[in-house]
mmCIF file of C-alpha atoms in Angstrom:
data_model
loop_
_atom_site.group_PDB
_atom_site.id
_atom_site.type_symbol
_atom_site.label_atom_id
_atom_site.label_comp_id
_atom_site.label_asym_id
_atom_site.label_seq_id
_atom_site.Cartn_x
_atom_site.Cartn_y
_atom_site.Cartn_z
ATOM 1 C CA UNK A 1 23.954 111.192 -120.608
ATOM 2 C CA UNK A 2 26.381 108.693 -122.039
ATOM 3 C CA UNK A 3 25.174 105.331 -123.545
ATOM 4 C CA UNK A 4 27.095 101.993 -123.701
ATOM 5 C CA UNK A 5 27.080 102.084 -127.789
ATOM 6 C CA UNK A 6 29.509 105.112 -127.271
ATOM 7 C CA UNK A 7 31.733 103.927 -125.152
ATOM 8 C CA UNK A 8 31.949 99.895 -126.593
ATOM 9 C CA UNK A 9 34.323 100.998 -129.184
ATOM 10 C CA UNK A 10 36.684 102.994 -126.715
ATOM 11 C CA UNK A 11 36.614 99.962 -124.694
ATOM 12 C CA UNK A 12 37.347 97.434 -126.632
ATOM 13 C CA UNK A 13 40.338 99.567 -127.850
ATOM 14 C CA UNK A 14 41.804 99.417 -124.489
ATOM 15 C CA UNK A 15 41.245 103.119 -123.432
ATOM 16 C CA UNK A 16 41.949 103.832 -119.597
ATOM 17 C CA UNK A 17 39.286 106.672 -119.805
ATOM 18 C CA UNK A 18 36.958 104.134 -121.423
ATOM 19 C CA UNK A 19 37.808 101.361 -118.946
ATOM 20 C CA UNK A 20 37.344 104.463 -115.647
ATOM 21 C CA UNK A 21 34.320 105.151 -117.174
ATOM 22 C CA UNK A 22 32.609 101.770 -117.565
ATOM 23 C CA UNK A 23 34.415 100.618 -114.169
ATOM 24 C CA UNK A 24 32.248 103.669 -112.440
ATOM 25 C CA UNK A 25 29.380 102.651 -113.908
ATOM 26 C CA UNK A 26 29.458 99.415 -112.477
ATOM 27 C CA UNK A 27 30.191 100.451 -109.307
ATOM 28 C CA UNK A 28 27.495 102.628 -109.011
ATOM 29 C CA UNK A 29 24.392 101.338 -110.950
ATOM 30 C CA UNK A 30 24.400 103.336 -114.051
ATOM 31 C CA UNK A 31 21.407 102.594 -116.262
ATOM 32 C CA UNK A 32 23.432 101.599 -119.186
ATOM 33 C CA UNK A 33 26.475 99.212 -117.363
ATOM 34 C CA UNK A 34 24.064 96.028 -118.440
ATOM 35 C CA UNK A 35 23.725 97.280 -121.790
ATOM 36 C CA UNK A 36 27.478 97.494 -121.848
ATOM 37 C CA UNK A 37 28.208 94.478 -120.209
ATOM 38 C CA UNK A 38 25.803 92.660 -122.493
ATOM 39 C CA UNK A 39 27.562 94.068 -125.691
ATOM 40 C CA UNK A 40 30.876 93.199 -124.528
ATOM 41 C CA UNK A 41 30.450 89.352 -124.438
ATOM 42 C CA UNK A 42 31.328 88.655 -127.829
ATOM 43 C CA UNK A 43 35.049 89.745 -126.918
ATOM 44 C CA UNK A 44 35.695 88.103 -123.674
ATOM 45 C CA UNK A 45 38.023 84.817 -122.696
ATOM 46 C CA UNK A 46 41.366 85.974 -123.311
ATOM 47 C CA UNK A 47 42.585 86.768 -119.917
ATOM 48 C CA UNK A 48 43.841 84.773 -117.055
ATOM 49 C CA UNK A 49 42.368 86.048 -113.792
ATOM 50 C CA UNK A 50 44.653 85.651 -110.584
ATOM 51 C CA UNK A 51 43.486 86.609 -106.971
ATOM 52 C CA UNK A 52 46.240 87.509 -104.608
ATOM 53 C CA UNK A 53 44.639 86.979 -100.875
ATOM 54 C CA UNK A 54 46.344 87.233 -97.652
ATOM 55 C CA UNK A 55 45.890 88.851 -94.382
ATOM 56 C CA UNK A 56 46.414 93.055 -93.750
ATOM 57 C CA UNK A 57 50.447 93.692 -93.933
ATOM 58 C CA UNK A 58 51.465 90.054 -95.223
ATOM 59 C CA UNK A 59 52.828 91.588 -98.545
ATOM 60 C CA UNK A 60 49.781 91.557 -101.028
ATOM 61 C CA UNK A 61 50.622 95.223 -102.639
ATOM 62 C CA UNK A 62 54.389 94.282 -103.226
ATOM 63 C CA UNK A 63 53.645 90.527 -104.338
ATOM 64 C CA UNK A 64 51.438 92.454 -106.689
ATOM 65 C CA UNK A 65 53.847 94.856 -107.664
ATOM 66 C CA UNK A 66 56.655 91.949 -108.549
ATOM 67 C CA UNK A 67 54.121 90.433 -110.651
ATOM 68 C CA UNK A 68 53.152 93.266 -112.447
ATOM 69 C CA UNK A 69 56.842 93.774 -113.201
ATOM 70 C CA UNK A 70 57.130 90.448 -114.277
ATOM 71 C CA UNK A 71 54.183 90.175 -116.340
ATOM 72 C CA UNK A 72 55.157 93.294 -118.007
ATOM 73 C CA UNK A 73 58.249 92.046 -119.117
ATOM 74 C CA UNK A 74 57.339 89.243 -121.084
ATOM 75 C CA UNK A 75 55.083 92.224 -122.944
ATOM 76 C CA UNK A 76 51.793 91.403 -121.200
ATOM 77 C CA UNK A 77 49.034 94.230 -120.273
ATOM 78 C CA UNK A 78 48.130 94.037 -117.132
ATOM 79 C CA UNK A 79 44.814 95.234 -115.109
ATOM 80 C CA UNK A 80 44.980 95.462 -111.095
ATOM 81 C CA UNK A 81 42.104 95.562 -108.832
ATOM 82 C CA UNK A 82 43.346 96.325 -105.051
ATOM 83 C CA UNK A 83 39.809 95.315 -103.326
ATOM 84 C CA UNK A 84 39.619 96.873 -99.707
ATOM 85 C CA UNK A 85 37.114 97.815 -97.252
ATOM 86 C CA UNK A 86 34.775 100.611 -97.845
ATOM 87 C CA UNK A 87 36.116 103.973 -95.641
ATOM 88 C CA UNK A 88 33.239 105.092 -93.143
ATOM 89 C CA UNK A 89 33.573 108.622 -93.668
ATOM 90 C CA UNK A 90 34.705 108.762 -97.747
ATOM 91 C CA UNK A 91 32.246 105.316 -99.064
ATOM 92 C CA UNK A 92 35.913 104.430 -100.850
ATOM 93 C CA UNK A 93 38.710 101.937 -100.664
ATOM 94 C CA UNK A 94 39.900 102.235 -96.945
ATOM 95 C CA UNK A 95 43.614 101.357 -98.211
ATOM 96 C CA UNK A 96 43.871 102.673 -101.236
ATOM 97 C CA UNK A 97 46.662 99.687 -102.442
ATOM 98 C CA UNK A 98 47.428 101.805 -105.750
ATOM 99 C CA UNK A 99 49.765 103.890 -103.029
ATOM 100 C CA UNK A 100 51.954 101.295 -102.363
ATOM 101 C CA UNK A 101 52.373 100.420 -106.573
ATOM 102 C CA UNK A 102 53.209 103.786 -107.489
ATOM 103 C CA UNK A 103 56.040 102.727 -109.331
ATOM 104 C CA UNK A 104 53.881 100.949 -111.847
ATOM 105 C CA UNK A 105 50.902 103.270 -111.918
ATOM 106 C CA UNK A 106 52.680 105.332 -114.869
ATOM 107 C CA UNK A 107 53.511 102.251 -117.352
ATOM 108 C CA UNK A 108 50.573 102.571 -120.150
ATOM 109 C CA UNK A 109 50.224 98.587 -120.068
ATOM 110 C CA UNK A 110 49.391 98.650 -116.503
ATOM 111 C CA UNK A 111 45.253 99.633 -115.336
ATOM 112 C CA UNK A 112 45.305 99.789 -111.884
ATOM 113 C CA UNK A 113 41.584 100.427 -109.912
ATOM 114 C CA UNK A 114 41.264 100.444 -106.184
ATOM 115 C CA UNK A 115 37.907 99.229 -105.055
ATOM 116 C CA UNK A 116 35.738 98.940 -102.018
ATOM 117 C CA UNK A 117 33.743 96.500 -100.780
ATOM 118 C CA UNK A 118 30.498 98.665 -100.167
ATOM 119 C CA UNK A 119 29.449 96.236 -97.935
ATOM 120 C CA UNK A 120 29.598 93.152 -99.761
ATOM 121 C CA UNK A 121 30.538 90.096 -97.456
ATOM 122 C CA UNK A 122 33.586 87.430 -98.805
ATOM 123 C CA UNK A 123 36.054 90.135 -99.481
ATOM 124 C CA UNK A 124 34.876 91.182 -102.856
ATOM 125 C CA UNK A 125 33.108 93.993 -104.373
ATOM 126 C CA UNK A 126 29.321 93.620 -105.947
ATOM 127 C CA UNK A 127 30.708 95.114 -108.976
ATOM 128 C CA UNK A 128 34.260 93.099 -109.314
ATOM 129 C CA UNK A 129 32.784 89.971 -111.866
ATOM 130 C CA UNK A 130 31.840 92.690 -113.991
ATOM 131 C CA UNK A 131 35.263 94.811 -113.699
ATOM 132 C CA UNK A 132 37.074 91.496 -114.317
ATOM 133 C CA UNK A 133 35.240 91.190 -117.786
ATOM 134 C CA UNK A 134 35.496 94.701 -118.783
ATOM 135 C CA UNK A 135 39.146 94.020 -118.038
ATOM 136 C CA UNK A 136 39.208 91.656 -120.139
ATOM 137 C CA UNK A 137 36.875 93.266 -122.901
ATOM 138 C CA UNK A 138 39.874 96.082 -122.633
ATOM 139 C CA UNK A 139 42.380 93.665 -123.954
ATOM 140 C CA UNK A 140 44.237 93.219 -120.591
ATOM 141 C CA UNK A 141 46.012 89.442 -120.680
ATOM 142 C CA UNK A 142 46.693 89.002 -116.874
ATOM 143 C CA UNK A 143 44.012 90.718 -114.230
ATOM 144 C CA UNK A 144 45.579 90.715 -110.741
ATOM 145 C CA UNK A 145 43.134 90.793 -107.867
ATOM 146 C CA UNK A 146 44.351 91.807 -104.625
ATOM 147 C CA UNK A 147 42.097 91.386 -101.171
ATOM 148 C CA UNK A 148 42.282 91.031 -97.665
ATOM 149 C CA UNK A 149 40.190 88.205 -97.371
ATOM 150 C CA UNK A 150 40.339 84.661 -99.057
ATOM 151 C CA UNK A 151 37.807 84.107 -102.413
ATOM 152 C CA UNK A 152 38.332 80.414 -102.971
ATOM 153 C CA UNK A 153 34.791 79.925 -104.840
ATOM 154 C CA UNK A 154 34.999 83.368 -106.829
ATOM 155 C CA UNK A 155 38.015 83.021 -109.475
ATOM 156 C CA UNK A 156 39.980 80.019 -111.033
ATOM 157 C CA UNK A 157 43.223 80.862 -110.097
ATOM 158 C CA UNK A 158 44.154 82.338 -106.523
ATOM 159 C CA UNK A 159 47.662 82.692 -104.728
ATOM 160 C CA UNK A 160 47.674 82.921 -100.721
ATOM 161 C CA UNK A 161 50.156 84.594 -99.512
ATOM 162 C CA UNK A 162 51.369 84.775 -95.665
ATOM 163 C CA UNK A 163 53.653 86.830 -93.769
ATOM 164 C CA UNK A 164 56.723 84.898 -92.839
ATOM 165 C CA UNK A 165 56.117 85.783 -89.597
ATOM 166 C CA UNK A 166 52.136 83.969 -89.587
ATOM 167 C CA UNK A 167 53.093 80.790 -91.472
ATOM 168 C CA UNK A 168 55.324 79.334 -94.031
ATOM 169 C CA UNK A 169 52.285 77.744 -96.157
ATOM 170 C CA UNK A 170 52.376 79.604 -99.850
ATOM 171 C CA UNK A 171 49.948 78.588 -102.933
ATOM 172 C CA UNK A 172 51.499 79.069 -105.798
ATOM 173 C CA UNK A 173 49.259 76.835 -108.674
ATOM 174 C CA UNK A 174 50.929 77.682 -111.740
ATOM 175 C CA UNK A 175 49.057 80.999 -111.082
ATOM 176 C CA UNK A 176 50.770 82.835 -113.827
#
């Protein structure tokens, strides 16, 4: 079995196996993600966390994807978490969001994680304070959160985003 010593150095040196790895753990339980999380604390505060909510269809994946782009180009890494309902029949993300960013899925300063909500009520995933901080940990400057559902209490920084079509209110708080 794997312990958290071993993969704290991969980690922290921005490995996408590393990050995978730890990311599972959380999301499942593993006996060592607290001993992980725990010894990652010392290396945490440099990113800037922004949630992307809206409702299904209102443009969430390709807000995401612009911003990416964006964020990229002034040289930032970036780390995406597309939270969406959990699939009856699979347990995983019902939406699977990475889909519709395929174009950015290959760019090695881009981490991009679907996750599902495994039940958890508000939108969010148990697991998705600790993702944001191994995120972080990982050396990503900008983590992008995309969900269905708004999370006004969970993150400091949040843009809504409607379809044209359901209103013309946008939130835009010097997000980026």
């Amino acid at each position: 079995m794997e312990n958290a010593s071993r993969l704290l150095r991969p980690l922290l040196d921005g490995s996408p196996r590393a990050l995978a790895r730890a990311i599972t753990w959380m999301e499942n339980g593993h006996p060592e993600a607290r001993a992980l999380m725990a010894s990652v604390w010392p290396h945490l505060g440099r990113a800037v966390v922004i949630g992307l909510t809206g409702s299904p269809g209102s443009g969430k994946s390709t807000l995401t994807d612009q911003l990416a782009r964006a964020l990229r180009a002034e040289g930032r890494r970036v780390g995406i978490l597309a939270v969406d309902p959990t699939s009856p029949f699979s347990g995983g993300a019902i939406l699977g969001d990475r889909i519709r960013m395929g174009r950015i899925a290959a760019d090695p300063g881009i981490f991009i994680r679907s996750m599902a909500t495994r039940g958890s009520l508000g939108g969010l995933a148990q697991a998705t304070a600790d993702v944001i901080l191994a995120l972080d940990a990982a050396g990503f400057q900008r983590i992008l959160i995309g969900v269905a559902r708004d999370f006004a209490e969970s993150q400091p920084r949040r843009v809504r985003h409607h379809s044209v079509e359901a209103s013309r209110d946008e939130s835009w708080p010097e997000a980026v």
